[in-house]
PDB file of C-alpha atoms in Angstrom:
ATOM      1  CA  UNK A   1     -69.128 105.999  43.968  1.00 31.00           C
ATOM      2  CA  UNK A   2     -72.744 105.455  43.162  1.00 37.00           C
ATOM      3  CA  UNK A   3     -75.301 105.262  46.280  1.00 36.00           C
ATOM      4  CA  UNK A   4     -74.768 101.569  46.600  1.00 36.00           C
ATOM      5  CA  UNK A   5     -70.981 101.502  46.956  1.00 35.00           C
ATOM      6  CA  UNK A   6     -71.045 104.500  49.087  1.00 35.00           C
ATOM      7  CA  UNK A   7     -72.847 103.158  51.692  1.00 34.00           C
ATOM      8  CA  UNK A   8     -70.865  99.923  51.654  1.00 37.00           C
ATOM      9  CA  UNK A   9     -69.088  99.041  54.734  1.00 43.00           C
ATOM     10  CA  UNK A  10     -65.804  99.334  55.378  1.00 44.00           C
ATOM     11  CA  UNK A  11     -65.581  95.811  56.089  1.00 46.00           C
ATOM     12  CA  UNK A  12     -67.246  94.764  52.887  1.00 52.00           C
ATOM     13  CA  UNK A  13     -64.196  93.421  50.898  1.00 71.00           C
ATOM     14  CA  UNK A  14     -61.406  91.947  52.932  1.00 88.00           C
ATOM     15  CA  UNK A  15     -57.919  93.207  52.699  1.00 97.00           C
ATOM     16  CA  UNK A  16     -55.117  91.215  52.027  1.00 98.00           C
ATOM     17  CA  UNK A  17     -51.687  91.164  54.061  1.00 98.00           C
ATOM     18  CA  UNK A  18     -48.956  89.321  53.255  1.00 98.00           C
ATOM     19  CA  UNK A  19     -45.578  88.612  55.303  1.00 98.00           C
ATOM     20  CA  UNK A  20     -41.965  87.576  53.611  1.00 98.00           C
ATOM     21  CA  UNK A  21     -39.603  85.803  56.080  1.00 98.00           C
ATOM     22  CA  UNK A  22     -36.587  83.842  55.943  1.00 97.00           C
ATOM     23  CA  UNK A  23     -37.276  80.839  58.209  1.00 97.00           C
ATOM     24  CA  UNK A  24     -40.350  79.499  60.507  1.00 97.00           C
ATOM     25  CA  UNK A  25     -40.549  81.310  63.437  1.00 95.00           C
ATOM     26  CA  UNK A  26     -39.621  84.799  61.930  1.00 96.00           C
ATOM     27  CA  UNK A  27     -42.573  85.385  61.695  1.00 97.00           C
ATOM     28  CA  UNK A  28     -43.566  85.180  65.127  1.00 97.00           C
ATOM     29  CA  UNK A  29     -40.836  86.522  66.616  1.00 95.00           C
ATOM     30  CA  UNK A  30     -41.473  90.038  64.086  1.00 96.00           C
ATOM     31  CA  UNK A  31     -45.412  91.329  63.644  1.00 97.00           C
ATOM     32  CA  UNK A  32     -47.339  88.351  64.869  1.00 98.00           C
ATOM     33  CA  UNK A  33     -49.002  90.410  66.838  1.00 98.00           C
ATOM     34  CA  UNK A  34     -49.870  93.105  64.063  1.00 98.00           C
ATOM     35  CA  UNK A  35     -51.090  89.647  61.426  1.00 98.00           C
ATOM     36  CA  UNK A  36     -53.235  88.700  64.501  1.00 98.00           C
ATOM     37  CA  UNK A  37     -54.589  91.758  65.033  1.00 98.00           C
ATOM     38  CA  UNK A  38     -55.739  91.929  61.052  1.00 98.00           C
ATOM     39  CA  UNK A  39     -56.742  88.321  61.133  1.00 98.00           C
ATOM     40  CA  UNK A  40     -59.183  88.950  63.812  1.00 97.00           C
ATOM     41  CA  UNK A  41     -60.491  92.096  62.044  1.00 96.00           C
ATOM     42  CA  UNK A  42     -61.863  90.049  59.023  1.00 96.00           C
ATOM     43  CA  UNK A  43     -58.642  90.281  56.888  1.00 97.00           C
ATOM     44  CA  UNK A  44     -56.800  87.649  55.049  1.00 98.00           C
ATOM     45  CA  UNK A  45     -52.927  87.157  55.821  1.00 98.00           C
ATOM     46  CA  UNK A  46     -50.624  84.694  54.105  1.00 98.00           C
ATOM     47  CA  UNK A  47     -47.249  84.000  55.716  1.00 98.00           C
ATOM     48  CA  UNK A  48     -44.475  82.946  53.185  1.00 98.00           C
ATOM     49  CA  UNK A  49     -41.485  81.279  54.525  1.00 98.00           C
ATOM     50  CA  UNK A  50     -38.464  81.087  51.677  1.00 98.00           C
ATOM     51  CA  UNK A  51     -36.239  78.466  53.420  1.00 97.00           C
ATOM     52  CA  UNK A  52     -37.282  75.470  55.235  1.00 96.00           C
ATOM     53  CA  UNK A  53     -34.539  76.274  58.442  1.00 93.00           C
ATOM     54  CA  UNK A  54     -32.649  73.253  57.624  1.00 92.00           C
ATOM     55  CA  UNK A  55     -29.661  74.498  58.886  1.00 89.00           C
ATOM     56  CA  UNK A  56     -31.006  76.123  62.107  1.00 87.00           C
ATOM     57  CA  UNK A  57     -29.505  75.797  65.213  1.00 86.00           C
ATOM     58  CA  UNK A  58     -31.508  74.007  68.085  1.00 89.00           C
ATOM     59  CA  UNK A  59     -31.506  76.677  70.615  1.00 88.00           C
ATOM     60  CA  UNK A  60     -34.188  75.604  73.246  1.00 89.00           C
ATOM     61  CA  UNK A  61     -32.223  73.003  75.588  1.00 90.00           C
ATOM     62  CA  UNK A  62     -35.095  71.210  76.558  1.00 89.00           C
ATOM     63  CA  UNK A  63     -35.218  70.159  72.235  1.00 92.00           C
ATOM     64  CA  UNK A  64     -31.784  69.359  71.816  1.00 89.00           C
ATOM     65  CA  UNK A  65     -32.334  65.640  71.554  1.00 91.00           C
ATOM     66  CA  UNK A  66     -31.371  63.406  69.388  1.00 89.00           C
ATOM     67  CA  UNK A  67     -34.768  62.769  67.504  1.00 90.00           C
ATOM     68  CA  UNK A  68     -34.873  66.352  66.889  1.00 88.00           C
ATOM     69  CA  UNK A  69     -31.912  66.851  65.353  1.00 85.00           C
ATOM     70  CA  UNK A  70     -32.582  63.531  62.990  1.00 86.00           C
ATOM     71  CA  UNK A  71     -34.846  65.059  60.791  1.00 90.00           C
ATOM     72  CA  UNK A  72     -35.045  68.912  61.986  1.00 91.00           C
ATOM     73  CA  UNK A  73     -36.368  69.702  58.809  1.00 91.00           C
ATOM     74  CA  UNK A  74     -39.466  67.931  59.108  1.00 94.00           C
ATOM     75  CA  UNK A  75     -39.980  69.227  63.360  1.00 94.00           C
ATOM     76  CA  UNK A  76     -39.311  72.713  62.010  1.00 95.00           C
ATOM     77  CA  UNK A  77     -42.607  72.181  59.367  1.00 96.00           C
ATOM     78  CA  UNK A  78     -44.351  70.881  62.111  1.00 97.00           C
ATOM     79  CA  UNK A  79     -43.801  73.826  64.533  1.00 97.00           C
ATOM     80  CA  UNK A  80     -44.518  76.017  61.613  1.00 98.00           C
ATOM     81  CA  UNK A  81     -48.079  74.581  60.747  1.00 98.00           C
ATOM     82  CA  UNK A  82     -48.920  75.104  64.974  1.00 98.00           C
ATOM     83  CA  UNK A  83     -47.970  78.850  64.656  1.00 98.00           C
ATOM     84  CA  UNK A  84     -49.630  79.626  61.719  1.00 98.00           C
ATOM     85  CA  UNK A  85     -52.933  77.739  62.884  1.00 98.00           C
ATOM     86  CA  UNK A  86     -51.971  79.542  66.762  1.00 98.00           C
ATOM     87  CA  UNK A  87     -51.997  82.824  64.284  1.00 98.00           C
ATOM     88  CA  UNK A  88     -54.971  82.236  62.226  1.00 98.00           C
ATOM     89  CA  UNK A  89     -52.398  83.322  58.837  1.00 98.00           C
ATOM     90  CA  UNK A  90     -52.106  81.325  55.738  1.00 98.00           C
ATOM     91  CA  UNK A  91     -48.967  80.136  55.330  1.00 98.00           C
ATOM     92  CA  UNK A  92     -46.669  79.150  52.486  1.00 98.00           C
ATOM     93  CA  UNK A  93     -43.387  77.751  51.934  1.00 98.00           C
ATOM     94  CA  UNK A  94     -41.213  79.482  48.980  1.00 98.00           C
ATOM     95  CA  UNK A  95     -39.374  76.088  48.922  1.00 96.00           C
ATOM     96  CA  UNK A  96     -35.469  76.973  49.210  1.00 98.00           C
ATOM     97  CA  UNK A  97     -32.900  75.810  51.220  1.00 96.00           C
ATOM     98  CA  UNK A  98     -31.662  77.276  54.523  1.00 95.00           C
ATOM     99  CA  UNK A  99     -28.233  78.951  53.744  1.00 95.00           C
ATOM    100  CA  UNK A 100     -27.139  78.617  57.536  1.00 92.00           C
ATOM    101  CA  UNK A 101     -25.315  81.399  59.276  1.00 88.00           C
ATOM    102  CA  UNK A 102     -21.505  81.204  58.734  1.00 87.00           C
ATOM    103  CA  UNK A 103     -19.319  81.424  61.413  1.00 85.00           C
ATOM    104  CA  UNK A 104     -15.321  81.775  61.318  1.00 81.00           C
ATOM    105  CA  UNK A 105     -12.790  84.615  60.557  1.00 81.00           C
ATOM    106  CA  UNK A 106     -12.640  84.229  57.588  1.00 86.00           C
ATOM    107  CA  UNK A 107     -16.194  83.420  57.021  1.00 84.00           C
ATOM    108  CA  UNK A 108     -16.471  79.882  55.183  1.00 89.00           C
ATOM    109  CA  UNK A 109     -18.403  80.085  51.863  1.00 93.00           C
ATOM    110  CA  UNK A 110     -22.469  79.115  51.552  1.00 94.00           C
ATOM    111  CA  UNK A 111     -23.332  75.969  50.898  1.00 93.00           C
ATOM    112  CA  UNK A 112     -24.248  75.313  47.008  1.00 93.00           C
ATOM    113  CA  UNK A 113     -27.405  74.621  47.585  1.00 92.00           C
ATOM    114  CA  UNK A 114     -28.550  77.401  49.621  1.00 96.00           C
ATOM    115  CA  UNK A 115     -31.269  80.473  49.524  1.00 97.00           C
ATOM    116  CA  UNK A 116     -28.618  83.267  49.439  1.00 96.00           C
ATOM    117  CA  UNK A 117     -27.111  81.543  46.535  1.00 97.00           C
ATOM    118  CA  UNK A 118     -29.705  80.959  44.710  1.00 97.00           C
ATOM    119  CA  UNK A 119     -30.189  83.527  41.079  1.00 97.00           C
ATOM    120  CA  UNK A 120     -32.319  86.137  42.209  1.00 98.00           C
ATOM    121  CA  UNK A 121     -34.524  85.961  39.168  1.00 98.00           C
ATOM    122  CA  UNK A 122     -35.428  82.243  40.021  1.00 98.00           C
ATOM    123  CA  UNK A 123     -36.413  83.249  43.918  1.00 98.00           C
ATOM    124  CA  UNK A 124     -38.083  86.323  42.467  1.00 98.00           C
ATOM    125  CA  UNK A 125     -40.233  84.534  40.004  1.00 98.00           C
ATOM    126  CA  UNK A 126     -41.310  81.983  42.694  1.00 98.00           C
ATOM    127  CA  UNK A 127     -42.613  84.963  45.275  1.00 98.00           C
ATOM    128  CA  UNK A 128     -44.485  87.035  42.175  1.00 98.00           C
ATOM    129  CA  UNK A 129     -46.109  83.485  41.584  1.00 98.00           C
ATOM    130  CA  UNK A 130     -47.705  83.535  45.370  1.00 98.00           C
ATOM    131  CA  UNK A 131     -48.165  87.585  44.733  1.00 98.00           C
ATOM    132  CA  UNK A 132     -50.392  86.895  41.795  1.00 98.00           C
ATOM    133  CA  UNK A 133     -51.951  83.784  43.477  1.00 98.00           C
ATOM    134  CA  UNK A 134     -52.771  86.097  46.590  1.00 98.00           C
ATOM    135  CA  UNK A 135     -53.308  89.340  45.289  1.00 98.00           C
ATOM    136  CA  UNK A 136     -51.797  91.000  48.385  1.00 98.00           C
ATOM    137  CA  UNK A 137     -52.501  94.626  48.952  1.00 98.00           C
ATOM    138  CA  UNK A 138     -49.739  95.226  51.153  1.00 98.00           C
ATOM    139  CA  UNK A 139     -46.172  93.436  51.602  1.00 98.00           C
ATOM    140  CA  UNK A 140     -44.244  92.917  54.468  1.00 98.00           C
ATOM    141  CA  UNK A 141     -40.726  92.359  54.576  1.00 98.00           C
ATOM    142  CA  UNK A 142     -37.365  93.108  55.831  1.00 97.00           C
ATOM    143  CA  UNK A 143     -34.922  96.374  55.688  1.00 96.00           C
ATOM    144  CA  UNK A 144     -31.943  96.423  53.406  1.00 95.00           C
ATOM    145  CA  UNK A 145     -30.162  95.167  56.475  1.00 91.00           C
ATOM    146  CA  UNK A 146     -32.046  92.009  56.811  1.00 88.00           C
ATOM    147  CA  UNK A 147     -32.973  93.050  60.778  1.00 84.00           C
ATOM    148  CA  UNK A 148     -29.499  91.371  61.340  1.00 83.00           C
ATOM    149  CA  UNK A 149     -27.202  90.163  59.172  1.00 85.00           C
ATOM    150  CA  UNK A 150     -28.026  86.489  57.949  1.00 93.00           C
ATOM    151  CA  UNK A 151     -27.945  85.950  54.498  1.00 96.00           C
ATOM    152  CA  UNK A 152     -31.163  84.149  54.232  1.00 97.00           C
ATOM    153  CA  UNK A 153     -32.307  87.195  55.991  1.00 97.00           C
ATOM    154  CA  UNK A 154     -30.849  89.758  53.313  1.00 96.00           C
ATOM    155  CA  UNK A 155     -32.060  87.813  50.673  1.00 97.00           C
ATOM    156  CA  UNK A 156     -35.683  88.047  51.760  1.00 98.00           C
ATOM    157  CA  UNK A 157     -35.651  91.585  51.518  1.00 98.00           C
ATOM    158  CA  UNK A 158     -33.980  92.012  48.269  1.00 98.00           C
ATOM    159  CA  UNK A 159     -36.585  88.722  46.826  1.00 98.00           C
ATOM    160  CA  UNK A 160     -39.309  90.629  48.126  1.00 98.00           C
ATOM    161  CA  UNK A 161     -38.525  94.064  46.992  1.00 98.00           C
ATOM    162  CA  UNK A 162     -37.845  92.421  43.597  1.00 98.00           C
ATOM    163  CA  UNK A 163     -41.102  90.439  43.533  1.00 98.00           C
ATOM    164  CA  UNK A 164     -43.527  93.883  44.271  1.00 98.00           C
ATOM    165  CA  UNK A 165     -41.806  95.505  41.756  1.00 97.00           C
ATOM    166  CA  UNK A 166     -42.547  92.656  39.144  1.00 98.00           C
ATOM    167  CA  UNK A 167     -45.963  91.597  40.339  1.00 98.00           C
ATOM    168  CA  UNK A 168     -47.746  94.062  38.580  1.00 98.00           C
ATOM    169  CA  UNK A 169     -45.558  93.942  35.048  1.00 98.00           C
ATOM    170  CA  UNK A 170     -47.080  91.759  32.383  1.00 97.00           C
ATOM    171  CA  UNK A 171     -43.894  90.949  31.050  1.00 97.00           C
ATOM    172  CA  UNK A 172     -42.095  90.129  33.943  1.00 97.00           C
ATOM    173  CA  UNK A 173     -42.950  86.307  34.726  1.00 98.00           C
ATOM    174  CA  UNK A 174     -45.480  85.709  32.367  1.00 96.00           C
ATOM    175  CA  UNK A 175     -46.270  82.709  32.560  1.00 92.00           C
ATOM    176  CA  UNK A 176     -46.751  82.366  36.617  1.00 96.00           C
ATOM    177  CA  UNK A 177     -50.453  84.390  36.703  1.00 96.00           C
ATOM    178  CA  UNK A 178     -52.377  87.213  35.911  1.00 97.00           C
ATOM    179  CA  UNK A 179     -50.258  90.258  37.173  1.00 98.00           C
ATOM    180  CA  UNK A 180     -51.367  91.997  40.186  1.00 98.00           C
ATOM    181  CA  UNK A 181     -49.353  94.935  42.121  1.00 98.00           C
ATOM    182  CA  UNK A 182     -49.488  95.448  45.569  1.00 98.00           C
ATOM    183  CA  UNK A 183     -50.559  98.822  46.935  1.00 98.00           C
ATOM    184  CA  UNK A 184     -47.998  99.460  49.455  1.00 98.00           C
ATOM    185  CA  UNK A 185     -44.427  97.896  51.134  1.00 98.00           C
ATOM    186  CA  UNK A 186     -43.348  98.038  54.381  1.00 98.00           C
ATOM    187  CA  UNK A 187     -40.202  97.058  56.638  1.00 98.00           C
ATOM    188  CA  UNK A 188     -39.759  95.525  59.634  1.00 97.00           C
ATOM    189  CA  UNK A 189     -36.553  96.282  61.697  1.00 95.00           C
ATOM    190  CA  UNK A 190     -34.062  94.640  64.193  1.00 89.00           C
ATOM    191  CA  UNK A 191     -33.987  95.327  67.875  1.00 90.00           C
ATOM    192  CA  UNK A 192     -34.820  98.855  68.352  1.00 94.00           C
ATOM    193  CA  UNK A 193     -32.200 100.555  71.586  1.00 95.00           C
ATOM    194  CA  UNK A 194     -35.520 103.023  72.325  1.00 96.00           C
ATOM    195  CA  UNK A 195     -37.471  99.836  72.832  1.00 96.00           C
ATOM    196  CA  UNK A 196     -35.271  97.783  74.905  1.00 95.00           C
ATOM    197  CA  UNK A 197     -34.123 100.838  77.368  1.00 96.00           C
ATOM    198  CA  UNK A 198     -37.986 101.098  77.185  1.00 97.00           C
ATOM    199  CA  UNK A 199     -38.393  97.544  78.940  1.00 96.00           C
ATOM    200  CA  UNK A 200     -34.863  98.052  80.817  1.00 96.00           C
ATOM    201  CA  UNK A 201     -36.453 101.289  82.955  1.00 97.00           C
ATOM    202  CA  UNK A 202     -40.031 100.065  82.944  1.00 97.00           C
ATOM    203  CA  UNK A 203     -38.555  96.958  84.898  1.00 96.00           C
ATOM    204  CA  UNK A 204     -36.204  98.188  87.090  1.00 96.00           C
ATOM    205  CA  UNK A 205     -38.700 101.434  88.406  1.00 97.00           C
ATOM    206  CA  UNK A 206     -40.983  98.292  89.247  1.00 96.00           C
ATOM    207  CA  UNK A 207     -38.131  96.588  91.174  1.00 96.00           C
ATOM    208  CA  UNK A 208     -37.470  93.451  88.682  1.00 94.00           C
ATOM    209  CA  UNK A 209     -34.411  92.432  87.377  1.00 92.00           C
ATOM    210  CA  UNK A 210     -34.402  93.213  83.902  1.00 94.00           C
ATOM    211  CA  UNK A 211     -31.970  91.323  81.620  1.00 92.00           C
ATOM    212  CA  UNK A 212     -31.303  93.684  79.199  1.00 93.00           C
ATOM    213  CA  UNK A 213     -28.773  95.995  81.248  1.00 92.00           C
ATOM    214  CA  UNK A 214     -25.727  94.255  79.313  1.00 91.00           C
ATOM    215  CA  UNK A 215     -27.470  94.153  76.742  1.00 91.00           C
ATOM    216  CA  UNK A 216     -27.571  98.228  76.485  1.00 93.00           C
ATOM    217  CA  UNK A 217     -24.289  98.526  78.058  1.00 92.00           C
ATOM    218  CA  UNK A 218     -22.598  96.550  74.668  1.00 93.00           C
ATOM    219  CA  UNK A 219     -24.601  99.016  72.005  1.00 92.00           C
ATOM    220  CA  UNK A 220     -22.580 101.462  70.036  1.00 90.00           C
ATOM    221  CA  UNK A 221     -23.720 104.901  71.080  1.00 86.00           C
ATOM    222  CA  UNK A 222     -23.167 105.973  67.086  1.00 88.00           C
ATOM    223  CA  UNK A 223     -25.373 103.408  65.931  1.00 89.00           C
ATOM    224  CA  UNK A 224     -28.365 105.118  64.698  1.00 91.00           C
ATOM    225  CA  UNK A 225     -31.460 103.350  65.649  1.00 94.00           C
ATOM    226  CA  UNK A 226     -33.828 102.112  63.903  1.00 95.00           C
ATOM    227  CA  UNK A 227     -37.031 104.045  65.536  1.00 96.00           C
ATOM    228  CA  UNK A 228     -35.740 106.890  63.779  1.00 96.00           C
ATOM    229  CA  UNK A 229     -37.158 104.876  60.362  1.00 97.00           C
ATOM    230  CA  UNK A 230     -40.578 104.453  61.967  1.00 98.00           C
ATOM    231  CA  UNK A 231     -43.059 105.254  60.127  1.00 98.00           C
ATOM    232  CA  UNK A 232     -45.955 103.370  61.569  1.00 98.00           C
ATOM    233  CA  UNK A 233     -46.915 102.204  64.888  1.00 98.00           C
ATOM    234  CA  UNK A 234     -49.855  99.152  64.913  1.00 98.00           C
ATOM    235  CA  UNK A 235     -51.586  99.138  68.234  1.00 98.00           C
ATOM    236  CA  UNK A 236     -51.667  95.242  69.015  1.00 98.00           C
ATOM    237  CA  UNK A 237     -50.732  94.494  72.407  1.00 98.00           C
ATOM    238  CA  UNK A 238     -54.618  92.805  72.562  1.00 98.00           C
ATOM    239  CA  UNK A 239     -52.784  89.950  70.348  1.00 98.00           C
ATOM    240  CA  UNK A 240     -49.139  89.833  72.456  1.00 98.00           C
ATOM    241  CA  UNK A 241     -50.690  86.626  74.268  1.00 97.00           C
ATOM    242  CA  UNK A 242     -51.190  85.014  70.714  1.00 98.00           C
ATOM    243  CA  UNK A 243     -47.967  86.120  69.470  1.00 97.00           C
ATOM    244  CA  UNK A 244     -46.224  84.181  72.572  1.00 96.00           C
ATOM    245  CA  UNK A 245     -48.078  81.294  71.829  1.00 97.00           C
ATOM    246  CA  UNK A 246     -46.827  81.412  68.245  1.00 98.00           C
ATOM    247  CA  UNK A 247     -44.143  81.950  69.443  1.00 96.00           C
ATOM    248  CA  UNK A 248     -43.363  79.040  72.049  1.00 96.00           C
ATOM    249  CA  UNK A 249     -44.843  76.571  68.764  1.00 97.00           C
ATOM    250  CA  UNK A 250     -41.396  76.678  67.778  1.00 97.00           C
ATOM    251  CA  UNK A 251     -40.329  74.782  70.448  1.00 95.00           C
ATOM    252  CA  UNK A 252     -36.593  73.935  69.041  1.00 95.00           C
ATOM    253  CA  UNK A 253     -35.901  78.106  68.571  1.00 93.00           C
ATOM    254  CA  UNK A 254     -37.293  79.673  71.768  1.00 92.00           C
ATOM    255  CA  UNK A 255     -37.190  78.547  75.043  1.00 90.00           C
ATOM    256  CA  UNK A 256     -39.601  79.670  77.318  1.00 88.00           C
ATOM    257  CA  UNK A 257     -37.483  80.780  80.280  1.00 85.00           C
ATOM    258  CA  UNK A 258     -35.173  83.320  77.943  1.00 84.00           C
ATOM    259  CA  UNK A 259     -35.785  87.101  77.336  1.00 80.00           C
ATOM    260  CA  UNK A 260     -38.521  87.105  75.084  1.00 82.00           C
ATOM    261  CA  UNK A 261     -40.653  86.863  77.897  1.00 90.00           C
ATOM    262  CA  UNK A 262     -38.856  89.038  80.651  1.00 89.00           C
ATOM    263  CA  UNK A 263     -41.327  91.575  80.456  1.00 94.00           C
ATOM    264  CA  UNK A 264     -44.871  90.997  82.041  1.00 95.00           C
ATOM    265  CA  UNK A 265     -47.643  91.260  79.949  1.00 95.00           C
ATOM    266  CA  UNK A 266     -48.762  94.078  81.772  1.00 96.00           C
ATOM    267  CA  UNK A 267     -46.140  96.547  81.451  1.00 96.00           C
ATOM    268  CA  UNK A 268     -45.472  95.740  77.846  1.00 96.00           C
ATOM    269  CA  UNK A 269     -48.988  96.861  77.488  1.00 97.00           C
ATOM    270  CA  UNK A 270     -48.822  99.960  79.585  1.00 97.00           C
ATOM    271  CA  UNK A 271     -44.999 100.961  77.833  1.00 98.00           C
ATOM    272  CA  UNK A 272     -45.136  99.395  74.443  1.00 98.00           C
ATOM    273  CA  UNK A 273     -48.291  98.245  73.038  1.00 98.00           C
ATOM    274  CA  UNK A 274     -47.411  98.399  69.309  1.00 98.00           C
ATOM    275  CA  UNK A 275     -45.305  97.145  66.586  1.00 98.00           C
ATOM    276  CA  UNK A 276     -43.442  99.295  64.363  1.00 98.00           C
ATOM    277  CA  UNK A 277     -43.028  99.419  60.504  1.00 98.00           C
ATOM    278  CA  UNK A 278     -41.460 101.448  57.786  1.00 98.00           C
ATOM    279  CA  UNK A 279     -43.109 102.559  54.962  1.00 98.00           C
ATOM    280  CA  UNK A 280     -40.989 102.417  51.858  1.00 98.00           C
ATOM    281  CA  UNK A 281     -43.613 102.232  48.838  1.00 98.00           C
ATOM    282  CA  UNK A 282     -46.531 103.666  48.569  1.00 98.00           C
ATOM    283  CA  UNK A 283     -49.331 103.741  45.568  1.00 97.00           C
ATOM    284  CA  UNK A 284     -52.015 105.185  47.559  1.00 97.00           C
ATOM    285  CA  UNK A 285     -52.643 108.439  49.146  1.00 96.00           C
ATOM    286  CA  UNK A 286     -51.562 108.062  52.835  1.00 97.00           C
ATOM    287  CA  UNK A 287     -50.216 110.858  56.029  1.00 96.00           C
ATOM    288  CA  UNK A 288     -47.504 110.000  58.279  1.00 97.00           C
ATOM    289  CA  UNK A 289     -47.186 108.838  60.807  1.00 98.00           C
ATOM    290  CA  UNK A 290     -49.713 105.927  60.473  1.00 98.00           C
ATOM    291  CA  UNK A 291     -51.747 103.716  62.604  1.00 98.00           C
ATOM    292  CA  UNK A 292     -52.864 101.164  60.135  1.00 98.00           C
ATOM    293  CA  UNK A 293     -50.933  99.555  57.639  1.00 98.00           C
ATOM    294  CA  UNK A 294     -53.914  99.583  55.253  1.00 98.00           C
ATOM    295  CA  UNK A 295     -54.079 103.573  55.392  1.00 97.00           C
ATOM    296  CA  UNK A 296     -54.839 104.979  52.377  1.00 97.00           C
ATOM    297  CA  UNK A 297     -55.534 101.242  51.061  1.00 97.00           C
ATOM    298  CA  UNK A 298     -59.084 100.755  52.628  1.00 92.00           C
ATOM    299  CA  UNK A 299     -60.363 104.085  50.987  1.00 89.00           C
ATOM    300  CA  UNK A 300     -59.230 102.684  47.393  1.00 89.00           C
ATOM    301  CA  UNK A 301     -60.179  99.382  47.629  1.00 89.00           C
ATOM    302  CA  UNK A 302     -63.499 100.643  49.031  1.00 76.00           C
ATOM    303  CA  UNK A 303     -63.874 103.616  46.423  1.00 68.00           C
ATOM    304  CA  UNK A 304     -63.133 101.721  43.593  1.00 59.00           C
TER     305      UNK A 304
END
């Protein structure tokens, strides 16, 4: 670095984060607060959404009307644009089609027209576009597992890991951009059973009903969990108010009187004040475990 550079600060170029998700509200529902917390810091995040929710469920009561469910499509946008302002993210849409969540033993098949169906290379080529258009240096997305088991949900992760791998090649995509490869890749996981007996005992030492008991008592002891992939914790519970408000935009997927907001602010502070990642790629020098999902990415962007 010459004497210039090395006295730049830290804060002198912003960093870019960007988050892969399968429908609106995913994305508040897993890391808003994190994306909040890096929004307010200076940095730039872009949301991308790959399917518009189409086939979503309506599972707030009070939004089960008819109006809603006459053009869900277009409530589901509109709930989307209110988080991401709520947020303070960019957001895109990757412009597929809900693939639903089949139900039924046996399962019935996808609809034709759907996300999960679509040729990977086509939803690939679509996210490297938005890569190259954002030049992100770190990716979000889901495990191989999808967090649970929706298709749309699978197929984000294996579109995303697809899409950081071919960001950076000149002669993959060429025509959608100037190639650009992001520094580092992260997961984001399903319920954690660490997390929720967490909340369980925090509640019930402080004499409130806590409605995760059944919850607990259904899990499969052999099931590993997925703290044990943890690789970084973000300290955020300073954003967990704007990540309920996010989260309460989508009015027609949360209700406000479920379990996403049985715990009081306060003791999801004091017991869990971060969210949790895994990191899976890495093209900078980082330690585990991490703090900061731009370890390691700060010091070369800054440095170089």
């Amino acid at each position: 670095m010459d004497g210039e550079e090395g006295h730049r600060s830290p804060m002198a170029e912003k960093l870019r984060l960007m988050t892969v998700h399968a429908h609106p509200d995913d994305e508040s529902s897993k890391g808003a607060a994190t994306t909040a917390r890096y929004v307010a810091e200076g940095h730039d995040v872009m949301v991308v959404t790959c399917t518009g929710g189409e086939r979503g469920s309506i599972l707030n009561p009070a939004m089960d009307r008819p109006e809603v469910l006459a053009d869900l499509a277009a409530v589901r946008r509109e709930e989307m644009a209110r988080a991401a302002e709520i947020l303070g993210v960019q957001h895109r849409w990757l412009g597929f089609v809900d693939s639903g969540l089949p139900e039924g033993d046996p399962l019935p098949p996808l609809p034709e027209d759907c996300f999960a169906l679509v040729p990977l290379e086509e939803s690939t080529e679509a996210l490297v576009r938005l890569m190259r258009e954002f030049r992100p240096h770190v990716v979000i997305t889901y495990d191989e597992n999808g967090g649970y088991p929706h298709p749309d949900h699978i197929r984000c992760h294996e579109v995303s890991v697809a899409a950081f791998d071919a960001a950076g090649d000149p002669d993959r995509f060429p025509g959608v951009g100037e190639p650009w490869q992001p520094l580092k890749l992260y997961y984001s996981h399903g319920f954690s059973r660490a997390k929720l007996t967490t909340f369980h005992e925090a509640l019930e030492a402080r004499g409130i009903e806590s409605p995760y008991g059944e919850w607990l008592g259904r899990w499969d002891p052999d099931r590993a969990d997925v703290m044990e992939r943890v690789t970084t914790r973000v300290e955020c519970a300073e954003y967990f108010d704007q990540r309920d408000e996010a989260l309460k935009a989508h009015a027609t997927q949360i209700d406000p009187n479920s379990r996403w907001f049985a715990v009081p602010r306060e003791v999801e502070r004091e017991v869990w004040p971060t969210e949790e990642y895994e990191l899976v790629r890495s093209l900078v020098d980082t330690t585990l475990p991490e703090d900061d999902l731009f370890a390691g990415v700060r010091e070369k962007v800054h440095c170089s």
